[in-house]
PDB file of C-alpha atoms in Angstrom:
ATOM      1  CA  UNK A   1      -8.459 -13.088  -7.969  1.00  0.00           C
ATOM      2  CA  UNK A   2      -9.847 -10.349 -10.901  1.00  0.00           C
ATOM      3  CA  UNK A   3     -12.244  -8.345  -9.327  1.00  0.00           C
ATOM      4  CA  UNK A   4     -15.532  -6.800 -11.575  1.00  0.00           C
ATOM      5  CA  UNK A   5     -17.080  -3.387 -10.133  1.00  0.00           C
ATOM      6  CA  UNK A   6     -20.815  -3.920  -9.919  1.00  0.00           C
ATOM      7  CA  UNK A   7     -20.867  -0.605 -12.349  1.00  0.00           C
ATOM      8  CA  UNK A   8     -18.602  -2.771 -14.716  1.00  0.00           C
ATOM      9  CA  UNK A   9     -20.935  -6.240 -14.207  1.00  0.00           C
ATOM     10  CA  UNK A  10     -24.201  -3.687 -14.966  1.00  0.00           C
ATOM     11  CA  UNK A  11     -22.301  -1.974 -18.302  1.00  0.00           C
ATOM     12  CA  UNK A  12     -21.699  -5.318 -19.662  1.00  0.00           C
ATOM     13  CA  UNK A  13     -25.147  -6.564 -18.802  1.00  0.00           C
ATOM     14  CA  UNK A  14     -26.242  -3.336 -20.356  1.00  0.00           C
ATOM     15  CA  UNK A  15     -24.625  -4.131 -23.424  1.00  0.00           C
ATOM     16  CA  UNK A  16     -26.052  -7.511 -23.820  1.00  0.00           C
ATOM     17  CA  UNK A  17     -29.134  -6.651 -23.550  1.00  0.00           C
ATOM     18  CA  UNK A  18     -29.318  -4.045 -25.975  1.00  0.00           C
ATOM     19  CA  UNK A  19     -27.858  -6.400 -28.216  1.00  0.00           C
ATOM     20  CA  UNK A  20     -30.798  -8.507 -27.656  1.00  0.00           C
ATOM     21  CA  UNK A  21     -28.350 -11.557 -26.992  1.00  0.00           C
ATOM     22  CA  UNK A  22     -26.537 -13.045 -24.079  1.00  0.00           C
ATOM     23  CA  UNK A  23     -22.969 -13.260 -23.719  1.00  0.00           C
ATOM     24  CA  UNK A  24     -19.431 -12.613 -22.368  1.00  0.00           C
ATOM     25  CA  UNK A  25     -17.096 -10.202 -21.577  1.00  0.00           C
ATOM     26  CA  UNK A  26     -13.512 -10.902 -23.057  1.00  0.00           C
ATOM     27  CA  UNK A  27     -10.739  -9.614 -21.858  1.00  0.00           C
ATOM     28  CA  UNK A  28      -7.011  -9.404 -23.541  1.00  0.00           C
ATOM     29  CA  UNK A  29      -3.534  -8.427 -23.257  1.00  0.00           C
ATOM     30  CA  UNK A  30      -2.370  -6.764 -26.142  1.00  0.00           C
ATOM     31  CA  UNK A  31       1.331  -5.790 -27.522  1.00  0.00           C
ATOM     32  CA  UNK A  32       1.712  -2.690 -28.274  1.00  0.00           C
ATOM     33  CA  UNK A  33       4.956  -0.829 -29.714  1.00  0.00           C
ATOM     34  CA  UNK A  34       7.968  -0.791 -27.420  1.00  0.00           C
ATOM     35  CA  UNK A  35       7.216  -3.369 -24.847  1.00  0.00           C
ATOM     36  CA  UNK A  36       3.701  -1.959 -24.053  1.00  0.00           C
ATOM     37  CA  UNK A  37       1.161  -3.686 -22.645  1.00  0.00           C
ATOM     38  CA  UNK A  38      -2.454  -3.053 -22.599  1.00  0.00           C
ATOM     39  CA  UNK A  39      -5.695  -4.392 -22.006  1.00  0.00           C
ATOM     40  CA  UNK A  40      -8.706  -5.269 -24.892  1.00  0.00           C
ATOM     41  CA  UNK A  41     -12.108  -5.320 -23.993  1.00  0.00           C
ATOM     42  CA  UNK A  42     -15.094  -7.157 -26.194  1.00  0.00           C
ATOM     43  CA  UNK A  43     -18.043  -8.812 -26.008  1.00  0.00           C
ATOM     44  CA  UNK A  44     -18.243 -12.545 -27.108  1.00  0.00           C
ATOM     45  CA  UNK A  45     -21.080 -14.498 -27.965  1.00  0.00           C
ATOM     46  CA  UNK A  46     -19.177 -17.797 -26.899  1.00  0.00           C
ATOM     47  CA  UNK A  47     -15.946 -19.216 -25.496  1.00  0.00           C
ATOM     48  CA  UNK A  48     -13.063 -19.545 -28.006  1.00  0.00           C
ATOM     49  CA  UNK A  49     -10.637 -22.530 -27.582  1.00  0.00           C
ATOM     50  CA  UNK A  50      -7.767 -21.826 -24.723  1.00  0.00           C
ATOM     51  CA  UNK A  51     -10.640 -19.737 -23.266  1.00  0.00           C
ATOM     52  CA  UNK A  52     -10.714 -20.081 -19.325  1.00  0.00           C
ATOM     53  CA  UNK A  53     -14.121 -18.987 -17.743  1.00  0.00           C
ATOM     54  CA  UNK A  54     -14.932 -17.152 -14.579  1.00  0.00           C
ATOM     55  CA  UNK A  55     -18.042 -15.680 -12.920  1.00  0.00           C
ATOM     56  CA  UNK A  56     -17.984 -12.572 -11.342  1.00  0.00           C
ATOM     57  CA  UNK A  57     -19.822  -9.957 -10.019  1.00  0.00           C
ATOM     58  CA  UNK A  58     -23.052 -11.775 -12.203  1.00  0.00           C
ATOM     59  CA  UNK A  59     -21.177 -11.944 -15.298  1.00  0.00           C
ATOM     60  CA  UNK A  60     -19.439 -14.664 -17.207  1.00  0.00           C
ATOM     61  CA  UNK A  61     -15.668 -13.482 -17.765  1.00  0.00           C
ATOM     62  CA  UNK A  62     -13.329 -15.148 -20.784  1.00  0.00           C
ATOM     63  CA  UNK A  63      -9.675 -14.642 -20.496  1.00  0.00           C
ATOM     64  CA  UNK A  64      -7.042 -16.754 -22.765  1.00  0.00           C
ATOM     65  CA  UNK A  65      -5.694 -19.343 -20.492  1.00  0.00           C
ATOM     66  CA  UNK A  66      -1.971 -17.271 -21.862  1.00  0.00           C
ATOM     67  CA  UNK A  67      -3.311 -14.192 -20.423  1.00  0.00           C
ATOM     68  CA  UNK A  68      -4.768 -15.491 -17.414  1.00  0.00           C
ATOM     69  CA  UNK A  69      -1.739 -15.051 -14.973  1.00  0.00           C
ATOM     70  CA  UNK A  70      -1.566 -11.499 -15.646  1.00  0.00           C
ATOM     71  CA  UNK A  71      -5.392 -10.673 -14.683  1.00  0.00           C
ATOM     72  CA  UNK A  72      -3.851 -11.318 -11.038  1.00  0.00           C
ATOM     73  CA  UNK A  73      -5.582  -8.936  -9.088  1.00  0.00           C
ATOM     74  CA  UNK A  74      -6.900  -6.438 -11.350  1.00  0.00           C
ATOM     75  CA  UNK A  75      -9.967  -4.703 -10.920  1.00  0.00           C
ATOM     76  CA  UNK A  76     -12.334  -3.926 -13.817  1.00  0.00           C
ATOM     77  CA  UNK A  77     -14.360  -0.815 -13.317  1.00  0.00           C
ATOM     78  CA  UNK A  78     -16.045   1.305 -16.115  1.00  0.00           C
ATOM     79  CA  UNK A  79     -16.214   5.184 -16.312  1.00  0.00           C
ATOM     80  CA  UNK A  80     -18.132   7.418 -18.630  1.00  0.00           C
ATOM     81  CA  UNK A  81     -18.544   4.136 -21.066  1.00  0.00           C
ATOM     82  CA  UNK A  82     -14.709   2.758 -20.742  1.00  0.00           C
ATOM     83  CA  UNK A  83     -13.329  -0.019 -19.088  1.00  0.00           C
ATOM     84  CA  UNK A  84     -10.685   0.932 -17.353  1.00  0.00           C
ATOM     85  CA  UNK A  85      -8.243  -1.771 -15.085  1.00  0.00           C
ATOM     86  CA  UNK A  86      -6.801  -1.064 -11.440  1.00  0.00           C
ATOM     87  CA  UNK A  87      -3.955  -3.137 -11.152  1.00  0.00           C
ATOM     88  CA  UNK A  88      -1.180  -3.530  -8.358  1.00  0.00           C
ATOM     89  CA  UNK A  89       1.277  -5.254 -10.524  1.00  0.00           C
ATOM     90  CA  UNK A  90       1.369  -3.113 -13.666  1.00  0.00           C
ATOM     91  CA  UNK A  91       2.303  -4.796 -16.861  1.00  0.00           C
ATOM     92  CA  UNK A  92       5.387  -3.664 -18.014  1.00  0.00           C
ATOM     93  CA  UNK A  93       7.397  -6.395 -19.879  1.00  0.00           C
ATOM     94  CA  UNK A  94       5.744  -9.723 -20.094  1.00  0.00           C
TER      95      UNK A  94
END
């Protein structure tokens, strides 16, 4: 199960509110060059379709149900304003 630091769930609540609107935090896996993986961070306003939901830590979490598998585990925590991931099964090819 993804795990959400209570400094990450208070960022993104941050955020939000100085957005003046309530939302999500989205979270991808992106390809980058040679078989590198990474991790995107945004807020959303809404779900997009293929979107699976989960609350944690007082936030509302969207991953794409394609990503989902890989969020095994991970830990979101956030340090001087960036997310950064702990995770026990790194991504290396997917």
């Amino acid at each position: 199960m993804m795990k959400v630091t209570e400094r990450a769930a208070n960022y993104v609540q941050a955020l939000h509110q100085e957005l003046g609107e309530e939302g999500f935090l989205r979270i991808r896996i992106k390809s980058e060059c040679c078989n590198q993986y990474q991790y995107s961070f945004s807020l959303a306003l809404s779900p997009q379709d293929g979107d699976l939901t989960e609350e944690i830590s007082g936030i509302t979490v969207l991953v794409n149900q394609a990503d989902w598998r890989y969020m095994k585990d991970i830990e979101v925590d956030v340090v001087d304003g960036e997310f950064i991931v702990h995770n026990p099964h790194p991504l290396l090819s997917l």
